Coordinates of C-alpha atoms and ligand atoms in Angstrom, one line a residue:
M1 CA -1.7 51.6 33.2
K2 CA 1.5 50.2 31.7
R3 CA 1.2 46.4 31.3
R4 CA 4.2 44.4 32.4
A5 CA 5.7 42.2 29.6
P6 CA 5.3 38.5 30.5
R7 CA 8.5 36.8 31.8
R8 CA 10.2 34.9 29.0
D9 CA 12.6 32.8 31.1
G10 CA 10.0 31.1 33.4
P11 CA 11.2 29.5 36.7
P12 CA 14.9 28.7 37.2
A13 CA 16.1 25.7 35.3
K14 CA 16.9 23.8 38.5
S15 CA 13.3 23.7 39.6
L16 CA 12.2 22.1 36.2
R17 CA 11.4 18.4 36.6
L18 CA 13.0 17.2 33.4
P19 CA 12.7 13.6 32.2
P20 CA 15.7 11.3 32.8
A21 CA 18.7 11.4 30.4
S22 CA 18.3 7.7 29.9
L23 CA 15.2 8.6 27.8
T24 CA 16.1 11.9 26.4
D25 CA 19.8 11.8 25.6
P26 CA 20.6 9.5 22.6
A27 CA 24.0 8.8 24.0
R28 CA 22.4 7.2 27.1
A29 CA 19.1 5.8 25.7
G30 CA 20.6 2.7 24.2
R31 CA 19.3 0.4 27.0
F32 CA 15.7 1.6 26.5
V33 CA 15.9 1.3 22.8
H34 CA 17.3 -2.3 23.0
R35 CA 14.7 -3.4 25.6
L36 CA 11.8 -2.0 23.5
I37 CA 13.0 -3.8 20.4
A38 CA 13.7 -7.0 22.3
T39 CA 10.2 -7.0 23.8
T40 CA 8.8 -6.5 20.3
L41 CA 10.9 -9.3 18.8
A42 CA 10.0 -11.7 21.7
H43 CA 6.3 -11.1 20.8
L44 CA 6.8 -11.8 17.1
K45 CA 8.6 -15.1 18.0
K46 CA 5.4 -16.5 19.4
D47 CA 4.2 -17.2 15.8
G48 CA 2.3 -20.4 15.2
R49 CA 1.4 -20.8 18.9
A50 CA -0.1 -17.4 19.1
R51 CA -3.5 -16.1 17.9
V52 CA -3.4 -13.8 14.9
Y53 CA -5.4 -11.4 16.9
S54 CA -6.7 -11.2 20.5
G55 CA -10.2 -11.0 19.3
A56 CA -10.9 -7.8 21.3
G57 CA -13.6 -5.5 19.9
V58 CA -13.8 -1.8 19.5
R59 CA -15.5 -1.3 22.9
D60 CA -12.8 -3.4 24.8
L61 CA -10.0 -1.4 23.2
A62 CA -11.7 2.0 23.6
R63 CA -12.0 1.2 27.3
L64 CA -8.4 -0.1 27.5
F65 CA -6.9 3.1 25.9
G66 CA -9.5 5.6 27.1
G67 CA -8.0 6.3 30.5
P68 CA -6.1 9.5 31.4
L69 CA -2.6 9.9 30.0
P70 CA 0.2 9.9 32.7
E71 CA 1.4 13.3 33.8
R72 CA 4.5 11.9 35.2
G73 CA 6.8 9.3 33.5
R74 CA 6.5 5.8 34.8
P75 CA 9.4 3.4 35.6
V76 CA 10.7 1.7 32.4
P77 CA 9.7 -1.8 33.4
R78 CA 6.1 -0.6 33.8
V79 CA 6.2 1.2 30.5
L80 CA 7.4 -2.0 28.8
A81 CA 4.8 -4.1 30.6
E82 CA 2.0 -1.7 29.4
F83 CA 3.4 -1.9 25.9
R84 CA 3.4 -5.7 26.0
D85 CA 0.0 -6.1 27.7
R86 CA -1.9 -3.4 25.8
I87 CA -0.3 -2.7 22.5
L88 CA 1.4 -6.0 21.6
R89 CA -1.4 -8.1 22.9
H90 CA -4.0 -6.3 20.8
S91 CA -2.0 -5.9 17.7
L92 CA -2.5 -7.9 14.6
Q93 CA 0.3 -10.5 14.7
T94 CA 1.7 -9.6 11.3
S95 CA 4.4 -12.2 11.5
H96 CA 1.8 -15.0 11.8
R97 CA 2.0 -17.5 9.0
R98 CA -1.7 -17.9 8.8
I99 CA -2.3 -14.3 7.7
F100 CA -3.6 -14.2 4.2
G101 CA -4.6 -11.3 2.0
L102 CA -3.0 -8.6 4.2
L103 CA -0.9 -6.6 1.7
H104 CA 1.5 -5.6 4.4
P105 CA 2.3 -8.5 6.8
I106 CA 5.6 -8.8 8.7
P107 CA 8.3 -6.7 7.1
L108 CA 11.9 -8.0 6.7
P109 CA 13.5 -7.5 10.2
V110 CA 16.5 -5.8 8.5
A111 CA 14.1 -3.2 7.0
A112 CA 12.3 -2.7 10.3
A113 CA 15.6 -2.2 12.1
A114 CA 16.6 0.3 9.5
E115 CA 13.3 2.2 10.2
T116 CA 14.4 2.6 13.8
A117 CA 17.8 3.9 12.6
A118 CA 16.1 6.3 10.2
A119 CA 13.9 7.6 13.1
L120 CA 16.9 8.1 15.3
L121 CA 18.8 9.9 12.5
N122 CA 15.8 11.9 11.6
Q123 CA 17.0 13.1 8.3
S124 CA 14.5 15.1 6.3
T125 CA 14.6 14.2 2.7
D126 CA 12.8 17.3 1.6
A127 CA 16.0 19.3 1.2
W128 CA 19.4 18.0 0.4
K129 CA 21.0 20.1 3.2
A130 CA 18.7 18.4 5.8
G131 CA 19.5 14.9 4.6
P132 CA 22.6 14.7 2.4
A133 CA 23.3 11.0 2.3
A134 CA 19.6 10.3 2.6
T135 CA 18.8 12.3 -0.5
Q136 CA 21.5 10.6 -2.5
V137 CA 20.4 7.1 -1.3
E138 CA 16.8 7.8 -2.4
V139 CA 18.0 9.2 -5.8
R140 CA 20.0 5.9 -6.3
L141 CA 17.0 3.7 -5.3
V142 CA 14.7 5.7 -7.6
R143 CA 17.2 5.1 -10.4
W144 CA 17.3 1.4 -9.7
L145 CA 13.5 1.0 -9.8
N146 CA 13.4 3.2 -13.0
D147 CA 16.0 0.9 -14.6
R148 CA 13.9 -2.1 -13.7
I149 CA 10.8 -0.5 -15.2
G150 CA 12.8 0.1 -18.4
Y151 CA 12.7 3.9 -18.3
G152 CA 15.4 6.0 -19.9
P153 CA 17.8 8.7 -18.6
Q154 CA 15.1 11.4 -18.2
A155 CA 13.2 9.3 -15.7
F156 CA 12.9 10.3 -12.1
G157 CA 10.6 9.6 -9.1
V158 CA 9.9 10.2 -5.5
F159 CA 9.1 8.0 -2.5
T160 CA 5.8 8.6 -0.8
S161 CA 3.9 7.5 2.2
G162 CA 2.0 5.0 0.0
G163 CA 0.3 4.1 -3.2
G164 CA -2.6 6.4 -2.7
V165 CA -0.4 9.5 -2.4
A166 CA 1.7 8.3 -5.4
N167 CA -1.5 8.0 -7.5
L168 CA -2.5 11.5 -6.4
L169 CA 0.9 13.0 -7.5
A170 CA 0.4 11.2 -10.9
L171 CA -3.0 12.7 -11.4
K172 CA -1.7 16.1 -10.5
M173 CA 0.9 15.8 -13.2
A174 CA -1.8 14.6 -15.6
R175 CA -4.1 17.5 -14.8
D176 CA -1.4 20.1 -15.3
R177 CA -0.3 18.5 -18.5
A178 CA -3.9 18.6 -19.9
I179 CA -4.6 22.2 -18.8
G180 CA -1.1 23.6 -19.0
G181 CA 1.1 25.4 -16.5
R182 CA -1.6 28.0 -15.7
A183 CA -3.6 25.3 -13.9
R184 CA -1.3 25.8 -10.9
R185 CA -2.3 29.4 -10.6
Q186 CA -5.8 29.5 -11.9
G187 CA -7.1 26.0 -11.2
I188 CA -9.4 24.5 -13.8
P189 CA -10.5 27.2 -16.3
R190 CA -14.2 27.8 -16.6
R191 CA -14.3 26.5 -20.2
L192 CA -13.0 23.1 -19.1
A193 CA -15.0 22.8 -15.8
G194 CA -17.0 19.6 -15.8
R195 CA -15.5 18.5 -19.2
L196 CA -12.2 16.7 -18.1
R197 CA -12.3 13.0 -17.9
V198 CA -10.1 10.3 -16.2
Y199 CA -10.5 6.6 -17.1
A200 CA -9.8 3.6 -14.9
S201 CA -11.1 0.1 -14.6
A202 CA -14.0 -0.8 -12.4
Q203 CA -11.5 -2.7 -10.3
S204 CA -9.2 0.3 -9.7
H205 CA -8.3 1.3 -6.2
F206 CA -10.4 3.8 -4.2
S207 CA -7.4 6.1 -4.2
I208 CA -8.1 6.9 -7.8
P209 CA -11.5 8.6 -7.3
R210 CA -10.0 10.2 -4.2
A211 CA -7.1 11.7 -6.3
V212 CA -9.5 12.8 -9.0
D213 CA -11.5 14.7 -6.3
L214 CA -8.3 16.2 -4.7
V215 CA -7.0 17.6 -8.0
G216 CA -10.2 19.4 -8.4
L217 CA -11.8 17.4 -11.3
G218 CA -14.6 16.0 -9.2
T219 CA -15.4 12.3 -9.0
D220 CA -18.1 12.6 -11.7
S221 CA -15.2 13.0 -14.1
L222 CA -14.0 9.5 -13.4
V223 CA -15.2 7.0 -16.1
L224 CA -15.1 3.4 -15.0
V225 CA -14.1 1.1 -17.9
P226 CA -15.5 -2.4 -17.8
V227 CA -13.3 -5.4 -17.1
D228 CA -13.2 -8.8 -18.7
R229 CA -13.5 -12.2 -17.0
D230 CA -10.0 -11.9 -15.7
M231 CA -10.8 -8.5 -14.1
K232 CA -8.7 -6.7 -16.7
M233 CA -9.6 -3.4 -18.3
I234 CA -10.9 -4.0 -21.9
P235 CA -8.8 -1.6 -24.0
D236 CA -11.4 -1.6 -26.9
R237 CA -14.0 -0.5 -24.5
L238 CA -11.7 2.2 -23.2
D239 CA -11.1 3.4 -26.8
E240 CA -14.8 3.4 -27.5
M241 CA -15.6 5.4 -24.3
V242 CA -12.9 8.0 -25.0
R243 CA -14.1 8.4 -28.6
R244 CA -17.7 8.8 -27.4
D245 CA -16.6 11.4 -24.8
R246 CA -14.6 13.3 -27.3
R247 CA -17.5 13.5 -29.7
R248 CA -19.5 15.0 -26.8
G249 CA -16.9 17.7 -26.4
L250 CA -15.3 16.2 -23.3
V251 CA -11.5 16.3 -22.7
P252 CA -9.6 13.0 -21.8
V253 CA -6.9 13.8 -19.3
A254 CA -5.6 10.4 -18.1
V255 CA -6.1 6.7 -18.1
V256 CA -5.1 4.7 -15.0
A257 CA -4.2 1.0 -15.6
T258 CA -4.0 -1.2 -12.5
A259 CA -1.2 -3.8 -12.3
G260 CA -2.3 -6.0 -9.4
T261 CA -5.9 -5.2 -8.6
T262 CA -6.5 -5.1 -4.9
S263 CA -9.2 -7.8 -4.8
T264 CA -7.8 -10.3 -7.3
G265 CA -4.3 -9.2 -8.2
N266 CA -4.9 -9.0 -11.9
I267 CA -2.9 -6.9 -14.3
D268 CA -4.5 -4.7 -17.0
P269 CA -3.1 -5.0 -20.5
I270 CA -0.6 -2.1 -20.1
R271 CA 0.7 -1.9 -23.7
A272 CA -2.8 -1.9 -25.3
I273 CA -3.9 0.8 -22.9
A274 CA -0.8 2.8 -23.6
A275 CA -1.7 2.7 -27.3
V276 CA -5.2 4.1 -26.6
A277 CA -3.6 6.8 -24.3
R278 CA -1.2 7.8 -27.1
R279 CA -4.0 7.9 -29.7
H280 CA -6.0 10.4 -27.5
G281 CA -3.1 12.4 -26.0
M282 CA -3.9 11.2 -22.5
H283 CA -1.4 10.7 -19.6
H284 CA -1.0 7.0 -19.0
H285 CA -0.5 6.1 -15.3
V286 CA -0.1 2.5 -14.1
D287 CA -1.1 1.9 -10.5
A288 CA 1.3 -1.0 -9.7
A289 CA 1.2 -0.4 -6.0
Y290 CA 0.7 -4.1 -5.5
G291 CA 1.9 -5.9 -8.7
G292 CA 4.9 -3.6 -9.2
A293 CA 6.9 -5.8 -6.9
V294 CA 7.5 -8.4 -9.6
I295 CA 9.7 -5.8 -11.4
V296 CA 12.5 -7.0 -9.2
S297 CA 12.1 -10.6 -10.2
D298 CA 13.6 -11.8 -13.5
R299 CA 11.2 -14.8 -13.4
H300 CA 8.1 -12.7 -13.2
R301 CA 8.8 -9.2 -14.5
G302 CA 7.3 -10.2 -17.9
L303 CA 3.9 -9.9 -16.2
L304 CA 4.4 -6.1 -16.5
R305 CA 5.2 -6.1 -20.2
G306 CA 4.9 -2.5 -21.5
L307 CA 5.4 -0.8 -18.2
E308 CA 8.1 1.3 -19.7
T309 CA 5.5 2.9 -22.1
A310 CA 3.6 4.4 -19.2
D311 CA 4.1 8.1 -18.3
S312 CA 4.1 7.2 -14.6
V313 CA 4.0 4.2 -12.3
T314 CA 3.1 3.7 -8.7
I315 CA 5.0 1.0 -6.9
D316 CA 4.7 0.3 -3.1
P317 CA 7.7 -1.5 -1.6
H318 CA 5.7 -1.5 1.7
K319 CA 3.4 -4.1 0.2
W320 CA 4.9 -7.0 -1.6
L321 CA 8.6 -6.0 -1.2
F322 CA 8.4 -6.7 2.5
Q323 CA 9.2 -3.2 3.8
P324 CA 7.5 -1.7 6.8
I325 CA 4.9 1.0 6.3
S326 CA 5.5 3.5 4.9
L327 CA 7.2 3.2 1.6
G328 CA 5.4 3.9 -1.6
G329 CA 6.8 5.5 -4.7
L330 CA 5.9 7.3 -7.9
F331 CA 8.2 6.8 -10.9
V332 CA 7.9 8.9 -14.0
R333 CA 9.3 8.6 -17.5
D334 CA 10.1 12.3 -17.6
G335 CA 11.2 13.9 -14.3
R336 CA 10.6 17.4 -15.7
A337 CA 6.8 16.8 -15.8
L338 CA 6.9 15.9 -12.1
A339 CA 8.9 19.0 -11.2
A340 CA 6.5 21.1 -13.3
A341 CA 3.6 19.9 -11.2
F342 CA 5.2 20.6 -7.8
R343 CA 8.1 23.0 -8.0
T344 CA 8.0 25.9 -5.6
E345 CA 10.7 27.8 -3.7
P346 CA 10.1 29.5 -0.4
D347 CA 12.6 32.1 0.8
Y348 CA 14.0 29.9 3.5
L349 CA 15.0 27.3 0.9
R350 CA 16.2 29.6 -1.9
K351 CA 18.7 27.8 -4.0
D352 CA 20.8 30.9 -4.8
L353 CA 21.7 31.1 -1.1
E354 CA 23.2 27.7 -1.0
R355 CA 26.8 26.7 -1.2
E356 CA 26.1 24.3 -4.1
A357 CA 23.1 25.5 -6.0
G358 CA 22.7 22.2 -7.9
R359 CA 21.7 20.1 -4.9
L360 CA 18.5 18.1 -5.3
D361 CA 15.6 18.9 -3.1
F362 CA 12.9 16.3 -3.1
Y363 CA 10.2 18.7 -2.0
H364 CA 10.2 20.0 -5.6
Y365 CA 8.8 16.6 -6.6
S366 CA 6.2 15.9 -4.0
L367 CA 3.4 17.3 -1.9
E368 CA 5.3 16.7 1.2
G369 CA 7.6 19.1 3.0
S370 CA 9.4 17.3 5.9
R371 CA 9.8 13.7 4.6
P372 CA 11.2 10.8 6.6
F373 CA 14.2 8.9 5.2
R374 CA 12.0 6.2 3.8
G375 CA 14.6 4.9 1.5
L376 CA 17.0 3.7 4.2
K377 CA 15.1 0.5 4.8
L378 CA 15.1 -0.5 1.2
W379 CA 18.7 0.4 0.8
L380 CA 19.8 -1.6 3.9
T381 CA 17.6 -4.5 2.7
I382 CA 19.4 -4.5 -0.6
Q383 CA 22.8 -4.1 1.1
A384 CA 22.0 -7.1 3.4
I385 CA 20.2 -9.6 1.1
G386 CA 20.9 -8.2 -2.3
T387 CA 18.4 -7.5 -5.1
E388 CA 18.5 -11.2 -5.8
G389 CA 17.5 -12.0 -2.2
L390 CA 14.6 -9.6 -2.5
A391 CA 13.5 -11.2 -5.8
S392 CA 13.8 -14.7 -4.3
L393 CA 11.2 -13.7 -1.6
V394 CA 8.8 -12.4 -4.3
D395 CA 9.4 -15.7 -6.2
R396 CA 8.7 -17.7 -3.1
T397 CA 5.3 -16.1 -2.5
M398 CA 4.5 -16.8 -6.2
V399 CA 5.3 -20.4 -5.6
L400 CA 3.1 -20.5 -2.5
A401 CA 0.3 -18.8 -4.4
S402 CA 0.4 -21.6 -7.1
A403 CA 0.3 -24.2 -4.3
L404 CA -2.7 -22.4 -2.8
V405 CA -4.5 -22.5 -6.1
R406 CA -3.8 -26.2 -6.6
K407 CA -4.9 -27.0 -3.1
V408 CA -8.2 -25.1 -3.5
E409 CA -8.9 -26.7 -6.8
R410 CA -8.4 -30.2 -5.4
R411 CA -11.0 -29.6 -2.7
P412 CA -14.6 -30.0 -3.9
A413 CA -15.8 -27.9 -1.0
F414 CA -14.2 -24.8 -2.5
E415 CA -15.1 -22.6 -5.5
R416 CA -12.3 -20.4 -6.8
Y417 CA -13.2 -17.0 -8.3
P418 CA -12.7 -17.8 -12.0
A419 CA -10.2 -14.9 -12.8
A420 CA -6.7 -16.1 -13.7
V421 CA -4.4 -16.0 -10.6
E422 CA -1.6 -13.9 -12.0
T423 CA 0.1 -12.7 -8.8
T424 CA -0.5 -14.0 -5.3
T425 CA -4.2 -13.5 -4.7
C426 CA -6.8 -16.2 -5.0
C427 CA -10.4 -15.5 -4.0
V428 CA -12.5 -18.5 -2.8
R429 CA -15.9 -19.4 -1.4
F430 CA -16.7 -22.4 0.8
L431 CA -19.6 -24.5 -0.6
P432 CA -21.4 -26.7 1.9
R433 CA -22.7 -30.0 0.7
W434 CA -26.2 -28.7 -0.2
A435 CA -24.7 -25.9 -2.3
R436 CA -22.4 -28.3 -4.2
R437 CA -25.4 -30.1 -5.4
L438 CA -26.6 -26.9 -7.2
S439 CA -25.4 -25.7 -10.5
P440 CA -23.2 -22.6 -10.5
R441 CA -26.2 -20.7 -12.0
A442 CA -28.6 -21.9 -9.3
R443 CA -26.0 -20.7 -6.7
R444 CA -26.2 -17.2 -8.2
T445 CA -30.0 -16.9 -7.6
P446 CA -30.5 -14.1 -5.0
A447 CA -31.7 -16.1 -2.1
I448 CA -29.0 -18.8 -2.4
R449 CA -26.4 -16.2 -3.0
R450 CA -27.4 -14.3 0.1
R451 CA -27.3 -17.5 2.2
L452 CA -23.9 -18.4 0.9
D453 CA -22.6 -14.8 1.4
R454 CA -23.7 -15.0 5.1
L455 CA -21.9 -18.3 5.4
Q456 CA -18.6 -16.8 4.0
L457 CA -18.9 -13.9 6.5
H458 CA -19.6 -16.4 9.3
I459 CA -16.4 -18.2 8.4
Q460 CA -14.3 -15.0 8.1
H461 CA -15.6 -13.6 11.4
T462 CA -15.1 -16.9 13.2
L463 CA -11.5 -17.3 12.1
E464 CA -10.8 -13.6 12.9
T465 CA -12.3 -13.6 16.4
T466 CA -10.8 -16.9 17.4
G467 CA -7.5 -15.6 16.1
Y468 CA -6.8 -18.8 14.1
A469 CA -6.1 -17.0 10.8
W470 CA -6.7 -13.7 9.1
F471 CA -8.1 -12.9 5.7
P472 CA -10.5 -10.3 4.5
P473 CA -13.8 -10.8 2.6
T474 CA -14.3 -8.9 -0.6
V475 CA -17.2 -8.4 -2.9
L476 CA -16.8 -9.4 -6.6
Q477 CA -19.8 -9.0 -8.9
G478 CA -22.2 -8.7 -5.9
T479 CA -21.0 -11.9 -4.2
V480 CA -18.9 -12.3 -1.1
W481 CA -15.5 -14.0 -1.5
L482 CA -12.7 -14.8 0.9
R483 CA -9.5 -13.1 -0.3
L484 CA -6.6 -15.5 0.3
G485 CA -3.5 -13.7 -0.8
I486 CA 0.1 -14.7 0.0
F487 CA 2.3 -11.8 1.1
N488 CA 4.0 -13.4 4.0
Y489 CA 7.1 -15.2 2.8
L490 CA 7.2 -17.2 6.0
T491 CA 3.9 -19.0 5.2
T492 CA 4.3 -22.6 4.4
P493 CA 2.2 -25.1 2.4
T494 CA 1.2 -26.7 5.7
D495 CA -0.3 -23.4 6.9
I496 CA -2.3 -23.2 3.7
E497 CA -3.7 -26.7 4.3
A498 CA -4.4 -25.8 7.9
V499 CA -6.4 -22.8 6.9
L500 CA -8.4 -24.5 4.2
D501 CA -9.2 -27.3 6.7
R502 CA -10.4 -24.8 9.3
I503 CA -12.5 -23.0 6.7
E504 CA -14.1 -26.3 5.8
R505 CA -14.7 -27.2 9.4
V506 CA -16.2 -23.9 10.4
G507 CA -18.2 -23.7 7.1
S508 CA -19.6 -27.2 7.5
S509 CA -20.8 -26.6 11.0
G510 CA -22.2 -23.1 10.2
G511 CA -24.1 -23.7 7.0
Ligands
LIG601 C1 -3.9 -1.3 -6.4 C2 -3.7 -0.4 -5.2 N1 -3.4 0.9 -5.4 C3 -3.2 1.8 -4.4 C4 -3.3 1.4 -3.1 C5 -3.1 2.4 -2.0 O1 -1.9 2.1 -1.3 P1 -1.6 2.8 0.1 O2 -2.6 2.1 1.0 O3 -0.2 2.5 0.4 O4 -1.9 4.2 0.0 C6 -3.6 0.0 -2.8 C7 -3.7 -0.4 -1.4 O5 -4.1 -1.5 -1.1 C8 -3.8 -0.9 -3.9 O6 -4.1 -2.2 -3.7

């Protein structure tokens, strides 16, 4: 029996229940867009009086969001009310001045507004023809950051969704450099399997082992180099470890220095590590996802001395340059190496079919295909407040961090983690009266340490669930510390005092 072809046109258009033009036609959707933004801004204005977080737990929110999704659109006032009562109410109030240690608190409103514009424009910065101005803006911003790093004319780079992806791109470059171009076709040759090594400090970010895994080396190939008292990689130990590995027939591929460790904000000695990398022919990557922000500040860029000697650098403007998520970036001394690791050309993007064959397509430099116009927010930020304005906000957080350190050191109830505070992170522990009477050594005995650890967690959980303030705990050398970092340029010295007071109060009653 002959089968009838299915009807392609479906029911007549008139019978389709299409959503209203006020939500689907950009020319008529302005009212909705404005109301949504106004509702969000009104929520952010509550700072100071509001809780940092509602305190709702996983079960509460799973129940709240677990119901059926609407089949039919609801009236706009109801949509906005749901947004306010469910999403806003149970979101972390990132504009709150008593948020500490969150690497991405409130972004600059100008940058956040730019993000909305970028979404409406929906340029894709993978191919020039899908985002002409967008591509050129990102090229310009990459050049600005490369100039600040101190790279020369061969430098290039690409914006990414974050530091983790930028680190992955860097290790892909490093792998291909070590093995040669054939790695892209053949993977890791059998003679090198299990013999390639990547070095990073014991304080490096978890995205490094993840990247090592993803580029096919396996996490066993990551060698953790010890750090000194200031949480910095020890270059002599790096050198020793590489020499030892080479004697054993292993092949060093890359060393990753961290500029701004996640837990304490410390910066590895970049120049000394570069010298070791050169000596052993390794790719030198600097993960400056956090600390790279100081590159914009004339006062503080000296902290990154030697950055220009690295082969590649990760910098995340969505951390300490006050941009909304997502905006990370990889910057490389020689753009050709980045292209060699990612270049590809599908038929539908063939350059020889284009009107201008020399147009730059960012997909040749990244693992992403479709890419949002991430650069717009940074570009509009700089247009609106200038590079100096951006630097002044970094400088302000540095001033606040110094104030935090001074205030902590003045209070006998606090112990500060002894690493130098180089950027804006200061890790502290509350010491109840009984613990203050013990020597630091006695406080490190396992039973006392466990008791003090429990107390720090009690403090952290109490402040989080009551919504008074927000800061994460971290573990340093087996001990729990409270990570108080300043990333919110709206925080004031009074907020710092208030949080230290509250930690003391909760700690004194809970110990
Ligand atoms: C040092 C460092 N590198 C990389 C990352 C990863 O960045 P992202 O979360 O943007 O991928 C972080 C995140 O905190 C970090 O602190």
